[in-house]
């Protein structure tokens, strides 16, 4: 048997193996994330003096009021709909009135701002008196959250083993790329070596220098980032593009580490929100003045020969702006400020012609607003806004298409929507037609890394990367990617029940939601389900700004995981009488 026949058989076997391997990696990332959790039990207990009823306090921040959305609902007409917040910090427990009609009292004294609460203190809201008790005084069994209900330590992969799995997956991609049809050299192995060196260095710093026990989110991001980088080695940009993306991944890891440290104190993050919003608006203003037009959008800045998209970094600021601690969240001033910031961002992006990113911001605003209000009537009202915004955006584009060149380019994209097969030779459908054709030709297991034809179509490594992965890696691997990002959103929702602040809960869910929305716009755009907006696929598309932004968004989900900061040090005892009376923090 000749060497070529052996290589062909091995190549086919490898292509069949890769989809199964990818599925195993993604499954292990989330299976490990479910395990090693503390048992669910009340942090403290509130006992109603008048009736003796006990209420378990499960969260670090708990709203108390008459509304259905309150964590602790009080059926008392003298209690406001949103009355006060009982919250826990490193120093102990506090109660904070949030503009109630009759005020909140601790041991008969009216509170101002955050008032400390100790064991056996009486919290009065309206005509209802709560006594703060130890958590273990609540005897009833709590119902575990759905995500962690069946979790166990059995079969849990250690982080280094998970990284070994990911390394071998990337290695197999590199080997396949080395023997692609057009080129046969060792360049993919060189890119693979540099990339894995950085990933393992990041793992060692996280696991040993920072002493973190959980690495599942970072492992998933490394898997997706590495897959995208190895896909680029045999594209039109070649090894240079892959190495630039590797550098961007390194920068993203640094941003991730800085943000996780910064987010350790939710009150500190909340204090910086205003300055972050001001800086973001200023950055978009600079982009409006000095931006460079590319593919119909004036959303690029070039500094010293390095191009970047400021809007990608503003995504991180957008999540900062939307989240806040619960006692500061439920205020009209806070909501108006966030709405004004959101409107300014969306307006700036529309003027730039970056309708894809504007739509991402707009949908994320709706998601954030619904989470902040917790009111179904408000949520139903907000559903109308995207429809009005979308119609207005289309009218604006069509109106300006005859006056501004970049809007004419966008209008041509809209005109080809749902009619791409009638525009196979022009911008109205050229890219989508080829994406769908080559995706089908790849089949379930693909034609092999570097053997595809979509790479000859413009922007295949960025705007069309999902189609390129489907062609070369197969439809199975391609659809595992959005499934992993959707699973990330479910995971972010699950961990919010144990988060230390509504800041973490809202920011984690909205960051994951933003990644899902962006992925949907990318995939549905290139398959003509939605207009082609040119947004990137998180972690996989070429683009340094996008890669850094995705790692930054991942930091919000990481910060919401209760294990992230608990693993660094032993729990800090409170400084007030809670410590003396044995309350466990």
Coordinates of C-alpha atoms in Angstrom, one line a residue:
X1 CA 0.0 0.0 0.0
X2 CA 1.5 3.3 -1.1
X3 CA 2.1 6.2 1.3
X4 CA -0.4 8.4 -0.5
X5 CA -3.2 5.8 0.0
X6 CA -2.3 5.6 3.7
X7 CA -2.5 9.4 4.0
X8 CA -5.8 9.5 2.2
X9 CA -7.3 6.9 4.5
X10 CA -6.0 8.6 7.6
X11 CA -7.3 11.9 6.3
X12 CA -10.8 10.5 5.9
X13 CA -10.7 8.8 9.3
X14 CA -9.6 12.1 10.9
X15 CA -12.5 14.0 9.3
X16 CA -15.0 11.5 10.6
X17 CA -13.4 11.6 14.1
X18 CA -13.4 15.4 14.4
X19 CA -17.1 16.0 14.8
X20 CA -17.4 13.4 17.6
X21 CA -14.3 14.8 19.2
X22 CA -15.7 18.4 19.1
X23 CA -18.9 17.2 20.7
X24 CA -17.0 15.5 23.5
X25 CA -15.0 18.7 24.3
X26 CA -18.0 20.9 24.4
X27 CA -20.0 18.4 26.5
X28 CA -17.1 18.1 29.0
X29 CA -16.7 21.9 29.3
X30 CA -20.3 22.2 30.5
X31 CA -20.4 18.9 32.4
X32 CA -17.4 20.0 34.5
X33 CA -19.0 23.4 35.0
X34 CA -22.0 21.8 36.7
X35 CA -19.9 20.0 39.3
X36 CA -18.0 21.1 42.5
X37 CA -20.8 23.3 43.7
X38 CA -21.8 24.1 47.3
X39 CA -25.1 22.6 48.5
X40 CA -28.0 25.0 48.2
X41 CA -29.1 26.3 51.6
X42 CA -30.3 29.7 53.0
X43 CA -27.7 32.3 53.7
X44 CA -29.9 33.7 56.5
X45 CA -33.6 33.4 57.5
X46 CA -36.2 36.1 57.9
X47 CA -38.9 35.4 60.5
X48 CA -42.1 37.4 60.5
X49 CA -42.7 38.5 64.1
X50 CA -46.5 38.7 63.8
X51 CA -47.0 35.1 62.4
X52 CA -43.8 33.2 63.0
X53 CA -43.4 32.4 59.3
X54 CA -39.9 31.8 58.2
X55 CA -38.6 32.9 54.8
X56 CA -35.3 31.6 53.5
X57 CA -32.9 34.2 52.1
X58 CA -31.1 32.6 49.2
X59 CA -29.4 35.4 47.4
X60 CA -26.7 38.0 48.1
X61 CA -29.2 40.7 47.1
X62 CA -32.9 40.3 47.8
X63 CA -35.6 42.8 46.9
X64 CA -38.4 43.1 49.4
X65 CA -41.8 44.6 48.3
X66 CA -45.4 44.1 47.3
X67 CA -44.8 43.4 43.6
X68 CA -44.9 39.9 42.2
X69 CA -41.3 40.3 41.0
X70 CA -39.9 40.8 44.5
X71 CA -37.6 38.1 45.9
X72 CA -39.4 38.4 49.3
X73 CA -43.0 39.4 48.6
X74 CA -45.0 41.1 51.4
X75 CA -48.8 41.1 51.3
X76 CA -49.1 44.4 53.2
X77 CA -50.8 47.5 51.6
X78 CA -48.5 49.8 53.5
X79 CA -45.5 48.3 51.8
X80 CA -44.3 49.8 48.5
X81 CA -44.1 47.7 45.4
X82 CA -40.3 48.0 45.5
X83 CA -39.6 48.8 49.1
X84 CA -36.1 47.9 50.1
X85 CA -33.2 45.5 49.4
X86 CA -31.5 43.1 51.9
X87 CA -27.9 42.6 50.7
X88 CA -24.7 40.9 51.7
X89 CA -21.2 42.2 51.3
X90 CA -17.9 41.2 52.7
X91 CA -18.4 43.3 55.8
X92 CA -21.8 41.7 56.6
X93 CA -25.5 42.2 55.9
X94 CA -27.2 45.5 55.1
X95 CA -30.7 46.8 54.3
X96 CA -31.2 49.7 51.8
X97 CA -34.4 51.6 51.2
X98 CA -35.1 52.2 47.5
X99 CA -37.5 55.1 47.7
X100 CA -40.4 53.5 49.5
X101 CA -43.3 55.6 50.6
X102 CA -43.0 55.0 54.4
X103 CA -39.3 54.1 54.7
X104 CA -37.4 51.2 56.1
X105 CA -36.5 50.8 59.8
X106 CA -33.9 48.7 61.7
X107 CA -34.7 48.3 65.4
X108 CA -37.1 51.3 65.2
X109 CA -34.6 53.7 63.6
X110 CA -35.2 54.9 60.0
X111 CA -32.4 53.9 57.6
X112 CA -30.4 56.2 55.5
X113 CA -28.5 54.5 52.6
X114 CA -27.1 51.1 53.4
X115 CA -27.8 50.3 57.1
X116 CA -26.0 47.3 58.7
X117 CA -28.1 44.5 60.1
X118 CA -27.1 42.0 62.7
X119 CA -28.6 38.8 64.0
X120 CA -31.8 39.2 65.9
X121 CA -32.2 42.8 64.5
X122 CA -35.8 43.7 63.5
X123 CA -36.3 45.1 60.0
X124 CA -39.6 46.9 59.6
X125 CA -41.3 47.5 56.3
X126 CA -44.7 49.0 56.5
X127 CA -46.5 47.2 59.3
X128 CA -44.5 44.0 58.9
X129 CA -41.6 43.2 61.2
X130 CA -38.8 40.7 60.1
X131 CA -36.3 39.3 62.5
X132 CA -32.9 38.3 61.0
X133 CA -32.0 34.7 62.0
X134 CA -29.3 32.2 61.2
X135 CA -29.6 30.3 57.9
X136 CA -29.6 26.9 59.5
X137 CA -32.7 27.8 61.5
X138 CA -34.7 27.2 58.3
X139 CA -35.6 23.5 58.4
X140 CA -37.5 22.9 55.2
X141 CA -35.7 21.4 52.2
X142 CA -34.9 23.7 49.4
X143 CA -35.6 22.8 45.8
X144 CA -32.3 22.8 43.8
X145 CA -31.9 24.8 40.6
X146 CA -32.5 22.9 37.4
X147 CA -29.0 23.2 36.1
X148 CA -27.2 21.8 39.2
X149 CA -30.0 19.4 40.4
X150 CA -28.3 16.2 39.0
X151 CA -24.7 17.4 39.2
X152 CA -22.1 15.2 40.9
X153 CA -18.3 14.9 41.0
X154 CA -18.4 11.5 39.2
X155 CA -16.6 11.6 35.9
X156 CA -15.6 15.2 36.2
X157 CA -12.5 16.0 34.1
X158 CA -9.8 18.0 35.7
X159 CA -8.9 21.2 34.0
X160 CA -5.5 20.0 32.7
X161 CA -7.1 17.0 31.1
X162 CA -9.7 19.2 29.4
X163 CA -6.9 21.3 28.0
X164 CA -5.1 18.2 26.7
X165 CA -8.3 17.2 24.8
X166 CA -8.4 20.7 23.3
X167 CA -4.7 20.6 22.4
X168 CA -5.1 17.3 20.5
X169 CA -8.1 18.6 18.6
X170 CA -6.1 21.6 17.4
X171 CA -3.2 19.3 16.6
X172 CA -5.4 17.1 14.4
X173 CA -6.5 20.3 12.6
X174 CA -2.9 21.3 12.1
X175 CA -1.9 17.9 10.7
X176 CA -4.9 18.0 8.4
X177 CA -3.9 21.4 7.2
X178 CA -0.3 20.3 6.6
X179 CA -1.5 17.8 4.0
X180 CA -4.1 19.9 2.3
X181 CA -4.5 19.7 -1.5
X182 CA -2.8 22.9 -2.4
X183 CA 0.1 23.1 0.0
X184 CA 2.0 20.6 2.0
X185 CA 4.4 22.1 4.5
X186 CA 4.9 22.5 8.2
X187 CA 3.6 26.0 8.6
X188 CA 0.3 25.0 10.3
X189 CA 2.4 23.1 12.9
X190 CA 4.4 26.3 13.7
X191 CA 1.2 28.3 14.2
X192 CA -0.2 25.5 16.3
X193 CA 2.9 25.5 18.5
X194 CA 2.8 29.2 19.1
X195 CA -0.9 29.2 19.8
X196 CA -0.8 26.2 22.3
X197 CA 2.2 27.7 24.1
X198 CA 0.1 30.8 24.8
X199 CA -3.0 28.8 25.9
X200 CA -1.0 26.6 28.2
X201 CA 0.7 29.6 29.7
X202 CA -2.7 31.1 30.3
X203 CA -3.9 27.9 31.9
X204 CA -0.9 27.7 34.3
X205 CA -1.2 31.3 35.4
X206 CA -4.9 30.8 36.1
X207 CA -4.6 27.5 37.8
X208 CA -1.4 27.9 39.8
X209 CA -0.5 31.6 40.0
X210 CA -4.1 32.7 40.7
X211 CA -5.1 29.4 42.3
X212 CA -8.5 29.1 40.5
X213 CA -10.1 25.7 40.5
X214 CA -12.5 26.4 37.6
X215 CA -11.3 26.7 34.1
X216 CA -14.3 25.5 32.0
X217 CA -15.2 28.9 30.5
X218 CA -11.6 29.6 29.5
X219 CA -11.2 26.1 28.1
X220 CA -14.3 26.6 25.8
X221 CA -13.0 30.0 24.7
X222 CA -9.6 28.4 23.9
X223 CA -11.2 25.6 22.0
X224 CA -13.3 28.1 19.8
X225 CA -10.4 30.6 19.4
X226 CA -8.0 27.9 18.4
X227 CA -10.4 26.3 15.9
X228 CA -10.8 29.7 14.2
X229 CA -7.0 30.3 14.2
X230 CA -6.2 26.9 12.7
X231 CA -8.9 27.5 10.0
X232 CA -7.1 30.7 8.9
X233 CA -3.7 29.1 8.2
X234 CA -4.8 27.9 4.7
X235 CA -7.0 30.9 3.8
X236 CA -6.1 33.8 1.6
X237 CA -4.3 35.7 4.5
X238 CA -2.3 32.6 5.3
X239 CA -0.1 32.2 8.4
X240 CA 0.2 36.0 8.8
X241 CA -3.5 36.3 9.5
X242 CA -3.4 33.3 11.9
X243 CA -0.5 34.8 13.9
X244 CA -2.2 38.2 14.1
X245 CA -5.3 36.4 15.4
X246 CA -3.1 34.6 17.9
X247 CA -1.7 37.9 19.2
X248 CA -5.3 39.2 19.4
X249 CA -6.3 36.1 21.5
X250 CA -3.4 36.8 23.8
X251 CA -4.5 40.4 24.2
X252 CA -8.0 39.1 24.9
X253 CA -6.8 36.8 27.6
X254 CA -5.0 39.8 29.3
X255 CA -8.2 41.9 29.1
X256 CA -10.2 38.9 30.5
X257 CA -7.8 38.6 33.5
X258 CA -7.9 42.3 34.2
X259 CA -11.7 42.5 34.0
X260 CA -12.1 39.5 36.3
X261 CA -9.9 41.2 38.9
X262 CA -11.7 44.5 38.4
X263 CA -15.2 42.9 38.8
X264 CA -14.2 41.3 42.1
X265 CA -15.9 44.1 43.9
X266 CA -19.4 44.9 42.4
X267 CA -19.6 48.2 44.2
X268 CA -16.3 49.3 42.7
X269 CA -17.5 48.4 39.2
X270 CA -20.7 50.3 39.9
X271 CA -18.7 53.4 40.9
X272 CA -16.9 53.4 37.5
X273 CA -20.0 53.0 35.4
X274 CA -20.4 56.7 34.6
X275 CA -16.8 57.2 33.6
X276 CA -16.9 54.0 31.4
X277 CA -20.0 55.4 29.6
X278 CA -18.4 58.8 29.1
X279 CA -15.3 57.1 27.7
X280 CA -17.3 54.9 25.3
X281 CA -19.3 57.9 23.9
X282 CA -16.0 59.7 23.4
X283 CA -14.5 56.7 21.6
X284 CA -17.5 56.5 19.3
X285 CA -17.3 60.2 18.7
X286 CA -13.7 59.9 17.6
X287 CA -14.7 57.1 15.3
X288 CA -17.4 59.3 13.7
X289 CA -14.8 62.0 13.0
X290 CA -11.8 60.0 12.0
X291 CA -13.3 56.6 11.0
X292 CA -12.4 54.8 7.8
X293 CA -15.1 53.4 5.5
X294 CA -14.8 49.6 4.9
X295 CA -17.5 47.4 3.4
X296 CA -20.1 50.2 3.6
X297 CA -19.5 51.1 7.3
X298 CA -17.5 54.0 8.7
X299 CA -16.6 52.0 11.8
X300 CA -12.8 51.5 11.5
X301 CA -10.0 53.5 13.1
X302 CA -6.4 53.2 11.9
X303 CA -3.7 54.1 14.4
X304 CA -0.1 53.6 13.4
X305 CA -1.0 51.1 10.7
X306 CA -3.2 49.0 13.1
X307 CA -6.9 49.0 12.3
X308 CA -9.5 48.4 15.0
X309 CA -13.3 48.7 15.5
X310 CA -14.1 50.8 18.6
X311 CA -17.6 49.5 18.6
X312 CA -16.3 46.1 19.6
X313 CA -14.8 47.5 22.8
X314 CA -17.9 49.6 23.5
X315 CA -19.8 46.2 23.8
X316 CA -18.0 45.7 27.1
X317 CA -18.9 49.1 28.3
X318 CA -22.5 48.5 27.3
X319 CA -22.7 45.6 29.7
X320 CA -21.1 47.7 32.4
X321 CA -23.8 50.4 31.8
X322 CA -26.7 48.1 32.0
X323 CA -25.8 46.3 35.3
X324 CA -25.8 47.6 38.8
X325 CA -26.3 46.5 42.4
X326 CA -29.9 45.9 43.3
X327 CA -30.3 48.7 45.7
X328 CA -29.2 51.2 43.0
X329 CA -30.8 49.4 40.1
X330 CA -34.4 50.0 40.8
X331 CA -34.2 53.8 40.4
X332 CA -35.6 55.9 37.6
X333 CA -32.4 58.0 37.4
X334 CA -30.4 54.9 36.8
X335 CA -32.7 53.5 34.1
X336 CA -32.9 56.9 32.3
X337 CA -29.1 57.1 32.2
X338 CA -28.7 53.7 30.8
X339 CA -31.5 54.3 28.2
X340 CA -29.8 57.6 27.1
X341 CA -26.4 55.8 26.8
X342 CA -28.0 53.0 24.7
X343 CA -29.7 55.5 22.4
X344 CA -26.4 57.4 21.9
X345 CA -24.5 54.2 21.0
X346 CA -27.2 52.9 18.6
X347 CA -27.5 56.4 16.9
X348 CA -23.7 56.6 16.5
X349 CA -23.6 53.2 14.9
X350 CA -26.5 53.9 12.5
X351 CA -24.7 57.1 11.4
X352 CA -21.6 55.0 10.8
X353 CA -23.6 52.6 8.7
X354 CA -22.8 49.7 11.0
X355 CA -26.4 48.4 11.2
X356 CA -25.3 44.9 12.3
X357 CA -23.6 46.1 15.5
X358 CA -26.4 48.7 16.1
X359 CA -28.9 45.8 16.0
X360 CA -26.8 43.8 18.4
X361 CA -26.7 46.8 20.8
X362 CA -30.4 47.3 20.4
X363 CA -31.4 43.7 21.1
X364 CA -29.0 43.7 24.1
X365 CA -30.7 46.8 25.4
X366 CA -34.1 45.1 25.3
X367 CA -32.7 42.1 27.1
X368 CA -31.1 44.3 29.8
X369 CA -34.2 46.4 30.2
X370 CA -36.4 43.3 30.7
X371 CA -34.0 41.9 33.3
X372 CA -33.8 45.1 35.2
X373 CA -37.6 45.6 35.3
X374 CA -38.6 42.0 36.0
X375 CA -42.0 43.1 34.8
X376 CA -43.8 41.2 32.1
X377 CA -45.9 44.2 31.1
X378 CA -42.7 46.2 30.6
X379 CA -41.2 43.4 28.6
X380 CA -44.2 43.2 26.4
X381 CA -44.0 46.9 25.7
X382 CA -40.3 46.7 24.9
X383 CA -40.9 44.1 22.3
X384 CA -42.5 46.8 20.1
X385 CA -39.3 48.9 20.1
X386 CA -37.1 46.6 18.0
X387 CA -39.8 46.5 15.3
X388 CA -40.1 50.3 15.2
X389 CA -36.3 50.6 15.3
X390 CA -35.8 48.1 12.4
X391 CA -38.5 49.8 10.2
X392 CA -36.9 53.2 10.9
X393 CA -33.4 51.9 10.1
X394 CA -34.6 50.5 6.8
X395 CA -36.4 53.8 5.9
X396 CA -33.3 55.7 6.8
X397 CA -31.0 53.5 4.6
X398 CA -33.4 53.7 1.6
X399 CA -33.7 57.5 2.0
X400 CA -29.9 58.1 2.2
X401 CA -28.9 55.5 -0.4
X402 CA -29.0 58.0 -3.2
X403 CA -26.9 60.6 -1.3
X404 CA -24.3 58.6 0.6
X405 CA -22.2 55.9 -1.1
X406 CA -21.9 53.6 2.0
X407 CA -25.7 53.7 2.5
X408 CA -26.1 52.7 -1.2
X409 CA -24.0 49.7 -0.5
X410 CA -26.1 48.8 2.6
X411 CA -29.3 49.3 0.6
X412 CA -28.1 46.9 -2.1
X413 CA -27.7 44.3 0.7
X414 CA -31.2 44.9 1.9
X415 CA -32.6 44.7 -1.7
X416 CA -31.1 41.3 -2.2
X417 CA -32.4 39.8 1.0
X418 CA -34.6 36.7 0.4
X419 CA -33.7 37.0 -3.3
X420 CA -30.1 36.0 -3.4
X421 CA -30.5 33.3 -6.0
X422 CA -31.7 36.0 -8.4
X423 CA -28.4 37.9 -7.8
X424 CA -25.7 35.3 -8.3
X425 CA -23.4 37.7 -10.2
X426 CA -23.7 40.9 -8.1
X427 CA -23.4 42.1 -4.5
X428 CA -27.1 41.3 -4.0
X429 CA -26.4 37.7 -3.5
X430 CA -22.9 36.7 -4.6
X431 CA -21.6 35.8 -1.1
X432 CA -24.7 34.1 0.3
X433 CA -25.2 31.9 -2.8
X434 CA -21.6 30.6 -2.6
X435 CA -21.8 30.1 1.2
X436 CA -24.9 27.9 0.9
X437 CA -23.5 26.0 -2.1
X438 CA -20.2 25.2 -0.4
X439 CA -21.8 24.4 2.9
X440 CA -23.8 21.7 1.3
X441 CA -20.8 20.4 -0.7
X442 CA -18.9 19.9 2.6
X443 CA -21.4 17.4 3.9
X444 CA -21.5 16.2 7.5
X445 CA -17.7 15.8 7.9
X446 CA -16.3 18.4 5.5
X447 CA -13.7 18.4 2.8
X448 CA -10.7 18.9 5.1
X449 CA -9.0 22.0 6.5
X450 CA -7.6 24.0 3.6
X451 CA -9.4 22.1 0.9
X452 CA -12.5 24.4 0.6
X453 CA -13.4 26.8 -2.1
X454 CA -15.2 29.5 0.0
X455 CA -11.8 30.9 1.0
X456 CA -11.7 32.5 -2.5
X457 CA -14.8 34.6 -1.7
X458 CA -14.2 38.0 -0.1
X459 CA -14.3 38.2 3.7
X460 CA -14.7 34.4 4.0
X461 CA -12.5 34.4 7.1
X462 CA -14.6 37.0 8.9
X463 CA -18.1 37.7 7.7
X464 CA -18.6 34.2 6.2
X465 CA -16.5 32.1 8.6
X466 CA -19.4 29.8 9.6
X467 CA -19.9 28.8 6.0
X468 CA -16.1 28.1 5.7
X469 CA -16.2 25.9 8.8
X470 CA -19.2 24.0 7.5
X471 CA -17.5 23.4 4.2
X472 CA -14.1 22.3 5.5
X473 CA -14.9 20.8 9.0
X474 CA -18.5 19.6 8.2
X475 CA -22.0 20.6 9.2
X476 CA -21.8 18.7 12.4
X477 CA -18.8 20.7 13.7
X478 CA -20.3 23.9 12.4
X479 CA -23.6 23.5 14.3
X480 CA -21.8 22.4 17.5
X481 CA -20.4 26.0 17.6
X482 CA -23.7 27.9 17.9
X483 CA -25.0 25.1 20.2
X484 CA -22.0 25.8 22.5
X485 CA -22.7 29.5 22.5
X486 CA -26.4 28.9 23.3
X487 CA -25.4 26.5 26.1
X488 CA -23.2 29.3 27.4
X489 CA -26.3 31.5 27.7
X490 CA -28.1 28.8 29.6
X491 CA -25.1 28.4 31.9
X492 CA -25.0 32.2 32.6
X493 CA -28.7 32.1 33.5
X494 CA -28.2 29.1 35.8
X495 CA -25.3 30.6 37.8
X496 CA -27.2 33.9 38.5
X497 CA -29.1 32.2 41.3
X498 CA -25.9 32.0 43.2
X499 CA -24.3 35.3 42.1
X500 CA -23.2 37.8 44.7
X501 CA -25.0 40.8 43.2
X502 CA -27.6 41.7 40.5
X503 CA -24.6 43.3 38.8
X504 CA -23.2 39.9 38.2
X505 CA -26.5 38.4 37.3
X506 CA -27.5 41.0 34.7
X507 CA -24.0 41.4 33.2
X508 CA -23.5 37.6 32.8
X509 CA -26.9 37.1 31.2
X510 CA -26.6 40.1 28.9
X511 CA -23.0 39.3 27.9
X512 CA -24.0 35.7 27.0
X513 CA -27.2 37.1 25.3
X514 CA -25.1 39.5 23.2
X515 CA -22.9 36.6 22.0
X516 CA -26.0 34.6 21.1
X517 CA -27.5 37.5 19.2
X518 CA -24.3 38.2 17.3
X519 CA -24.0 34.5 16.4
X520 CA -27.6 34.5 15.1
X521 CA -27.0 37.6 13.0
X522 CA -23.9 36.0 11.5
X523 CA -25.3 32.6 10.8
X524 CA -28.8 33.7 9.6
X525 CA -27.2 36.5 7.5
X526 CA -25.0 34.3 5.4
X527 CA -27.8 31.8 4.9
X528 CA -30.2 34.5 3.8
X529 CA -32.7 34.1 6.7
X530 CA -31.8 37.6 7.7
X531 CA -30.1 40.4 5.7
X532 CA -26.3 40.0 5.6
X533 CA -25.0 42.5 8.1
X534 CA -21.3 41.5 8.1
X535 CA -21.1 40.8 11.9
X536 CA -18.4 38.4 13.1
X537 CA -18.9 35.0 14.7
X538 CA -17.7 35.2 18.3
X539 CA -14.2 33.8 18.9
X540 CA -13.9 32.4 15.4
X541 CA -14.0 35.2 12.8
X542 CA -10.8 37.0 11.9
X543 CA -10.5 40.4 13.6
X544 CA -8.5 41.4 16.6
X545 CA -11.1 43.8 18.0
X546 CA -13.8 41.1 17.9
X547 CA -11.5 38.5 19.5
X548 CA -10.6 40.9 22.4
X549 CA -14.2 41.9 22.8
X550 CA -15.4 38.3 23.1
X551 CA -12.8 37.5 25.8
X552 CA -13.9 40.6 27.6
X553 CA -17.5 39.6 27.5
X554 CA -16.6 36.2 28.8
X555 CA -15.1 37.9 31.9
X556 CA -18.6 38.9 33.0
X557 CA -19.8 35.3 33.0
X558 CA -16.7 34.2 34.8
X559 CA -17.2 36.9 37.5
X560 CA -20.8 35.7 38.1
X561 CA -19.6 32.2 38.9
X562 CA -19.5 31.9 42.7
X563 CA -16.3 29.8 42.6
X564 CA -14.2 32.4 40.8
X565 CA -13.4 34.5 43.8
X566 CA -14.0 31.9 46.5
X567 CA -11.2 29.7 45.2
X568 CA -8.6 32.4 45.6
X569 CA -8.9 32.7 49.4
X570 CA -10.9 31.4 52.3
X571 CA -14.2 33.2 53.0
X572 CA -13.6 36.5 54.8
X573 CA -15.4 36.8 58.2
X574 CA -17.6 39.8 58.7
X575 CA -16.5 42.7 60.8
X576 CA -19.7 43.3 62.7
X577 CA -21.6 41.2 65.2
X578 CA -22.6 38.6 62.6
X579 CA -19.1 37.1 63.1
X580 CA -19.5 37.0 66.9
X581 CA -22.9 35.3 66.6
X582 CA -21.8 32.6 64.1
X583 CA -23.3 33.6 60.8
X584 CA -21.6 31.8 58.0
X585 CA -20.5 34.0 55.1

